[in-house]
Short mmCIF file of C-alpha atoms in Angstrom, two decimals:
data_model
loop_
_atom_site.label_atom_id
_atom_site.label_comp_id
_atom_site.label_asym_id
_atom_site.label_seq_id
_atom_site.Cartn_x
_atom_site.Cartn_y
_atom_site.Cartn_z
CA MET D 1 -24.31 229.21 70.17
CA GLU D 2 -25.88 226.84 67.65
CA HIS D 3 -26.82 229.45 65.04
CA LEU D 4 -26.64 233.21 64.56
CA ILE D 5 -30.17 234.37 63.78
CA ASP D 6 -30.45 237.56 65.85
CA ILE D 7 -28.70 239.33 68.70
CA GLN D 8 -31.48 238.77 71.23
CA SER D 9 -30.96 235.00 71.21
CA ILE D 10 -27.22 235.06 71.98
CA SER D 11 -25.56 235.91 75.28
CA LYS D 12 -23.03 238.56 76.27
CA GLN D 13 -20.52 235.71 76.58
CA ASP D 14 -21.24 234.63 72.99
CA ILE D 15 -20.65 238.19 71.83
CA GLU D 16 -17.43 238.54 73.80
CA ASN D 17 -16.16 235.22 72.42
CA ILE D 18 -16.77 236.37 68.85
CA ILE D 19 -15.06 239.71 69.49
CA ASN D 20 -12.04 237.97 71.04
CA PHE D 21 -11.77 235.52 68.15
CA ALA D 22 -12.08 238.38 65.64
CA LYS D 23 -9.30 240.30 67.35
CA ALA D 24 -7.08 237.21 67.34
CA PHE D 25 -7.76 236.58 63.65
CA LYS D 26 -7.02 240.21 62.79
CA GLU D 27 -3.75 240.14 64.71
CA GLY D 28 -2.71 236.83 63.12
CA LYS D 29 -2.74 235.02 66.47
CA LYS D 30 -5.42 232.47 65.61
CA GLU D 31 -5.49 229.64 63.07
CA SER D 32 -8.63 228.29 61.48
CA ASP D 33 -10.36 225.35 63.14
CA VAL D 34 -12.69 224.79 60.18
CA LYS D 35 -10.46 224.13 57.17
CA SER D 36 -12.16 222.08 54.45
CA LYS D 37 -15.65 222.73 55.88
CA THR D 38 -18.12 223.94 53.26
CA LEU D 39 -19.97 227.26 53.37
CA ALA D 40 -22.91 228.12 51.12
CA LEU D 41 -23.87 231.75 50.52
CA MET D 42 -27.58 232.00 49.74
CA PHE D 43 -28.19 235.66 48.98
CA CYS D 44 -31.73 236.19 47.72
CA GLU D 45 -31.33 239.96 48.04
CA ASN D 46 -28.63 242.29 46.74
CA SER D 47 -25.47 242.65 48.82
CA THR D 48 -21.90 243.87 48.46
CA ARG D 49 -20.22 244.11 51.87
CA THR D 50 -21.94 241.23 53.64
CA LYS D 51 -21.68 238.73 50.81
CA CYS D 52 -18.10 239.57 49.85
CA SER D 53 -16.84 239.64 53.43
CA PHE D 54 -18.44 236.28 54.28
CA GLU D 55 -16.87 234.85 51.13
CA ILE D 56 -13.42 236.25 51.98
CA ALA D 57 -13.85 235.16 55.62
CA GLY D 58 -14.54 231.61 54.48
CA GLN D 59 -11.57 231.66 52.12
CA LYS D 60 -9.25 232.90 54.87
CA LEU D 61 -10.49 230.05 57.07
CA GLY D 62 -9.68 227.54 54.33
CA MET D 63 -13.32 226.67 53.71
CA ASN D 64 -14.93 225.56 50.45
CA ILE D 65 -17.32 228.26 49.23
CA ILE D 66 -20.53 227.72 47.26
CA ASN D 67 -22.24 230.80 45.85
CA PHE D 68 -25.85 229.68 45.65
CA ASP D 69 -27.75 231.53 42.92
CA ASP D 70 -31.46 231.40 43.70
CA THR D 71 -32.32 232.69 40.20
CA HIS D 72 -30.79 229.55 38.66
CA SER D 73 -31.79 227.03 41.32
CA SER D 74 -34.50 224.45 41.84
CA LEU D 75 -36.40 226.98 43.92
CA LEU D 76 -37.72 228.28 40.61
CA LYS D 77 -38.98 224.77 39.84
CA GLY D 78 -41.09 224.75 42.99
CA GLU D 79 -38.72 223.14 45.48
CA SER D 80 -39.19 224.44 49.01
CA LEU D 81 -36.41 226.26 50.81
CA LYS D 82 -36.46 223.51 53.46
CA ASP D 83 -35.88 220.78 50.86
CA THR D 84 -33.19 222.82 49.12
CA ILE D 85 -31.28 223.31 52.37
CA GLU D 86 -31.56 219.66 53.39
CA ASN D 87 -30.22 218.62 50.00
CA LEU D 88 -27.33 221.07 50.34
CA TYR D 89 -26.52 219.53 53.73
CA PHE D 90 -26.37 216.02 52.26
CA ILE D 91 -24.22 217.27 49.39
CA GLY D 92 -21.75 218.47 52.02
CA VAL D 93 -22.68 222.01 53.13
CA ASN D 94 -21.86 222.60 56.81
CA ALA D 95 -22.97 226.23 57.19
CA LEU D 96 -25.34 228.47 55.32
CA VAL D 97 -25.47 232.27 55.24
CA ILE D 98 -28.91 233.44 54.13
CA ARG D 99 -30.03 236.91 53.12
CA HIS D 100 -33.68 237.34 52.23
CA THR D 101 -36.28 240.06 51.77
CA LEU D 102 -38.77 238.32 54.11
CA SER D 103 -38.50 239.06 57.81
CA GLY D 104 -38.38 235.94 59.98
CA ILE D 105 -37.89 233.49 57.12
CA ILE D 106 -34.70 232.02 58.61
CA ASN D 107 -36.40 231.26 61.95
CA ASN D 108 -39.22 229.58 60.06
CA VAL D 109 -36.93 227.42 57.92
CA LEU D 110 -34.72 226.54 60.88
CA ARG D 111 -37.72 225.02 62.66
CA LEU D 112 -38.40 222.80 59.63
CA VAL D 113 -34.89 221.61 58.70
CA LYS D 114 -34.15 218.26 60.37
CA TYR D 115 -30.38 218.14 59.92
CA PRO D 116 -27.52 219.95 61.70
CA VAL D 117 -26.53 222.58 59.15
CA LYS D 118 -25.48 225.85 60.82
CA PHE D 119 -27.51 228.96 59.97
CA VAL D 120 -26.23 232.53 59.83
CA ASN D 121 -28.65 235.37 59.19
CA GLY D 122 -27.09 237.66 56.60
CA GLY D 123 -30.06 240.05 56.91
CA ASP D 124 -33.75 239.18 56.72
CA GLY D 125 -36.18 241.90 55.70
CA THR D 126 -36.49 244.51 58.43
CA HIS D 127 -35.94 241.96 61.21
CA ALA D 128 -32.25 241.47 62.00
CA HIS D 129 -28.67 241.71 60.75
CA PRO D 130 -26.62 240.26 63.62
CA SER D 131 -23.21 240.05 61.94
CA GLN D 132 -23.41 243.76 61.08
CA ALA D 133 -24.14 244.66 64.70
CA LEU D 134 -21.20 242.50 65.83
CA LEU D 135 -18.76 244.15 63.43
CA ASP D 136 -20.10 247.59 64.39
CA TYR D 137 -19.53 246.76 68.05
CA TYR D 138 -16.02 245.47 67.33
CA THR D 139 -15.22 248.72 65.51
CA MET D 140 -16.55 250.81 68.39
CA LEU D 141 -14.38 248.89 70.84
CA GLU D 142 -11.32 249.52 68.65
CA LYS D 143 -12.08 253.23 68.51
CA ILE D 144 -13.45 254.14 71.95
CA GLY D 145 -12.54 251.17 74.16
CA THR D 146 -16.00 250.58 75.63
CA VAL D 147 -19.61 251.46 74.86
CA GLU D 148 -20.71 251.52 78.50
CA ASN D 149 -22.31 254.91 79.24
CA LYS D 150 -21.15 256.21 75.84
CA LYS D 151 -23.65 258.22 73.83
CA ILE D 152 -24.35 256.43 70.56
CA THR D 153 -26.71 258.16 68.15
CA ILE D 154 -28.33 256.41 65.18
CA VAL D 155 -29.76 258.79 62.57
CA GLY D 156 -32.06 257.82 59.72
CA ASP D 157 -34.64 255.28 58.64
CA VAL D 158 -34.82 253.21 61.83
CA SER D 159 -38.33 251.95 61.06
CA HIS D 160 -37.09 249.74 58.22
CA SER D 161 -33.56 249.12 59.49
CA ARG D 162 -32.57 245.63 60.60
CA VAL D 163 -29.14 247.13 61.36
CA ALA D 164 -30.63 249.60 63.85
CA LYS D 165 -32.66 246.88 65.58
CA SER D 166 -29.64 244.57 65.90
CA ASN D 167 -27.36 247.36 67.09
CA ILE D 168 -29.86 248.48 69.72
CA ALA D 169 -30.21 244.89 70.96
CA LEU D 170 -26.43 244.47 71.23
CA LEU D 171 -25.56 247.88 72.65
CA SER D 172 -28.30 247.55 75.27
CA LYS D 173 -26.56 244.42 76.60
CA PHE D 174 -23.45 246.54 77.27
CA ASN D 175 -25.19 249.56 78.86
CA ALA D 176 -24.67 252.08 76.08
CA ASP D 177 -26.62 255.36 76.10
CA ILE D 178 -28.56 254.89 72.86
CA HIS D 179 -30.24 257.76 71.01
CA ILE D 180 -32.34 257.61 67.85
CA CYS D 181 -32.99 260.49 65.47
CA ALA D 182 -35.57 260.21 62.71
CA PRO D 183 -38.62 262.00 61.39
CA SER D 184 -41.88 260.67 62.82
CA TYR D 185 -42.66 258.74 59.61
CA LEU D 186 -39.36 256.79 59.87
CA GLN D 187 -39.44 255.89 63.59
CA PHE D 188 -40.34 252.53 65.12
CA GLU D 189 -44.08 252.07 65.49
CA ASN D 190 -43.77 250.63 69.01
CA PHE D 191 -40.82 252.75 70.07
CA GLU D 192 -41.66 252.29 73.77
CA ALA D 193 -40.41 248.70 73.48
CA PHE D 194 -36.89 249.86 72.62
CA ASN D 195 -34.42 251.01 75.25
CA VAL D 196 -33.60 254.27 73.47
CA LYS D 197 -34.11 258.02 73.64
CA TYR D 198 -35.87 259.60 70.66
CA HIS D 199 -35.19 262.90 68.91
CA ASN D 200 -36.62 264.64 65.89
CA ASP D 201 -33.89 267.27 65.80
CA VAL D 202 -30.49 266.02 64.63
CA LYS D 203 -28.53 268.72 66.49
CA GLU D 204 -30.07 267.69 69.78
CA ALA D 205 -29.55 264.00 68.98
CA ILE D 206 -25.80 264.26 68.32
CA GLU D 207 -25.02 266.74 71.11
CA GLY D 208 -21.97 265.25 72.83
CA ALA D 209 -22.28 261.95 70.94
CA ASN D 210 -19.29 259.59 70.99
CA VAL D 211 -20.59 257.63 68.00
CA VAL D 212 -22.86 258.83 65.20
CA MET D 213 -24.22 256.13 62.91
CA ALA D 214 -26.06 257.25 59.79
CA LEU D 215 -28.60 255.04 58.03
CA ARG D 216 -29.90 255.36 54.50
CA VAL D 217 -33.58 255.75 53.71
CA GLN D 218 -34.57 252.29 52.48
CA ASN D 219 -36.98 253.14 49.69
CA GLU D 220 -36.99 249.54 48.46
CA ARG D 221 -38.76 248.56 51.69
CA HIS D 222 -41.39 251.30 51.43
CA GLU D 223 -44.61 250.97 49.53
CA LYS D 224 -43.85 254.47 48.27
CA GLU D 225 -41.22 257.10 48.92
CA CYS D 226 -42.18 258.23 52.39
CA TYR D 227 -40.39 261.56 52.74
CA PRO D 228 -41.23 264.69 50.73
CA ASP D 229 -38.08 264.51 48.60
CA SER D 230 -34.39 263.79 49.03
CA SER D 231 -33.52 267.49 49.29
CA GLU D 232 -35.91 267.87 52.24
CA TYR D 233 -34.43 264.85 54.03
CA LYS D 234 -30.91 266.12 53.30
CA ARG D 235 -31.74 269.55 54.70
CA LEU D 236 -33.02 268.15 57.99
CA TYR D 237 -30.96 265.01 58.61
CA GLU D 238 -27.75 264.96 56.58
CA ILE D 239 -24.62 264.52 58.73
CA ASP D 240 -21.85 266.86 57.60
CA MET D 241 -18.56 268.17 58.93
CA GLU D 242 -19.97 271.38 60.37
CA LEU D 243 -22.66 269.50 62.30
CA LEU D 244 -20.19 267.05 63.84
CA LYS D 245 -17.66 269.72 64.80
CA LYS D 246 -20.27 271.96 66.38
CA TYR D 247 -22.33 269.43 68.34
CA ALA D 248 -20.69 265.99 68.70
CA ALA D 249 -17.88 265.01 71.07
CA ASN D 250 -14.40 266.04 69.93
CA ASP D 251 -13.38 262.42 69.37
CA VAL D 252 -16.66 261.35 67.74
CA ILE D 253 -16.54 258.47 65.28
CA LEU D 254 -18.80 258.37 62.24
CA MET D 255 -20.25 255.03 61.17
CA HIS D 256 -22.51 253.74 58.41
CA PRO D 257 -23.48 250.12 57.62
CA GLY D 258 -23.54 250.89 53.89
CA PRO D 259 -24.39 251.43 51.20
CA ALA D 260 -24.20 255.17 51.82
CA ASN D 261 -26.16 257.59 49.69
CA ARG D 262 -23.52 260.26 49.26
CA ASN D 263 -24.75 263.80 50.00
CA ILE D 264 -28.11 262.63 51.32
CA GLU D 265 -27.60 261.05 54.76
CA VAL D 266 -23.84 261.75 54.86
CA SER D 267 -21.95 264.50 53.05
CA GLY D 268 -19.38 263.54 50.44
CA GLU D 269 -16.86 265.69 52.29
CA LEU D 270 -17.21 263.53 55.40
CA LEU D 271 -17.05 260.27 53.47
CA ASP D 272 -13.78 261.37 51.84
CA ASN D 273 -12.36 262.81 55.05
CA GLN D 274 -10.34 260.96 57.70
CA VAL D 275 -13.52 260.90 59.81
CA GLY D 276 -15.20 258.84 57.11
CA LYS D 277 -12.41 256.25 57.11
CA THR D 278 -14.10 254.46 60.02
CA ILE D 279 -16.83 253.39 57.59
CA LEU D 280 -14.19 251.61 55.50
CA GLU D 281 -12.73 250.09 58.65
CA GLN D 282 -16.17 248.70 59.48
CA ALA D 283 -16.08 246.82 56.18
CA GLN D 284 -12.55 245.58 56.90
CA ASN D 285 -13.50 244.43 60.39
CA GLY D 286 -16.47 242.60 58.93
CA VAL D 287 -14.13 239.99 57.46
CA TYR D 288 -12.53 239.17 60.83
CA VAL D 289 -15.82 239.20 62.73
CA ARG D 290 -17.37 236.87 60.17
CA MET D 291 -14.35 234.59 60.38
CA ALA D 292 -14.98 234.48 64.13
CA ILE D 293 -18.68 233.72 63.64
CA LEU D 294 -18.04 230.83 61.25
CA ASN D 295 -15.21 229.40 63.33
CA THR D 296 -17.34 229.59 66.49
CA LEU D 297 -20.42 227.97 64.97
CA LEU D 298 -18.53 225.12 63.31
CA LYS D 299 -15.93 224.48 66.01
CA GLY D 300 -17.78 225.36 69.22
CA GLY D 301 -16.15 226.13 72.54
CA VAL D 302 -15.05 229.45 73.99
CA TYR D 303 -12.17 231.74 73.20
CA ALA D 304 -8.91 230.92 74.96
CA ALA D 305 -5.91 233.17 74.43
#
């Protein structure tokens, strides 16, 4: 695994290696192989969980961390992203985590950069968010042991969600039973290309579900607000305690990639309940999974207990 750009381009073995390394880091059974390497965080779009957890992951690994601020960089003077990255490499940057509003920008830059800096996609437009899918998968394994033949339902704005696309790509590799619930105006345009079952009705979608993942409506990616109003979306698609108890599996786990819009896609009662704690555990697991990603990219090799 040379880079982490999307889930489609890595193998099941790559994924299993990362999960095993993450588990070892979490249990304190693995030491860093990348101390004194330098990590640059280039976040050209707002972030809390991803940026902070990559920063903490790098710190735990003993790496040097550079927080690259694009608003105070030479990019504003007209320097290309390619030239910026190549200069960062020669300054001493070994790995670069990029988040950007433009889908596919990391693939494009990777083809142009001539030097062996490691790229990690921290989320690009509506394209992909591979580290989120990996930490989601790790959390599911902790909670339910396996995703094979488990019903996993994703509810919300899948049309604009890089998290949904990356999760579907990963879960499909491990034979999960994937269901999507969204109004017609928030579904994938070419939904036939995805290995999922579609629902418009949330009750039907979460019937017997082992995992329910809620997504927020991403208004910043819409040309205009594309649902009638938040109260209408809440009425039809909000996940609350009553809905889970009545329709989902008894041991269902509730997930959300964050940030959650409280009392719109998920009720405040659920977020503050023990059921909602899994969402916080996702954030915690993100640190260990991102440690595993960085260690794997910069060290190479496979996990050995």
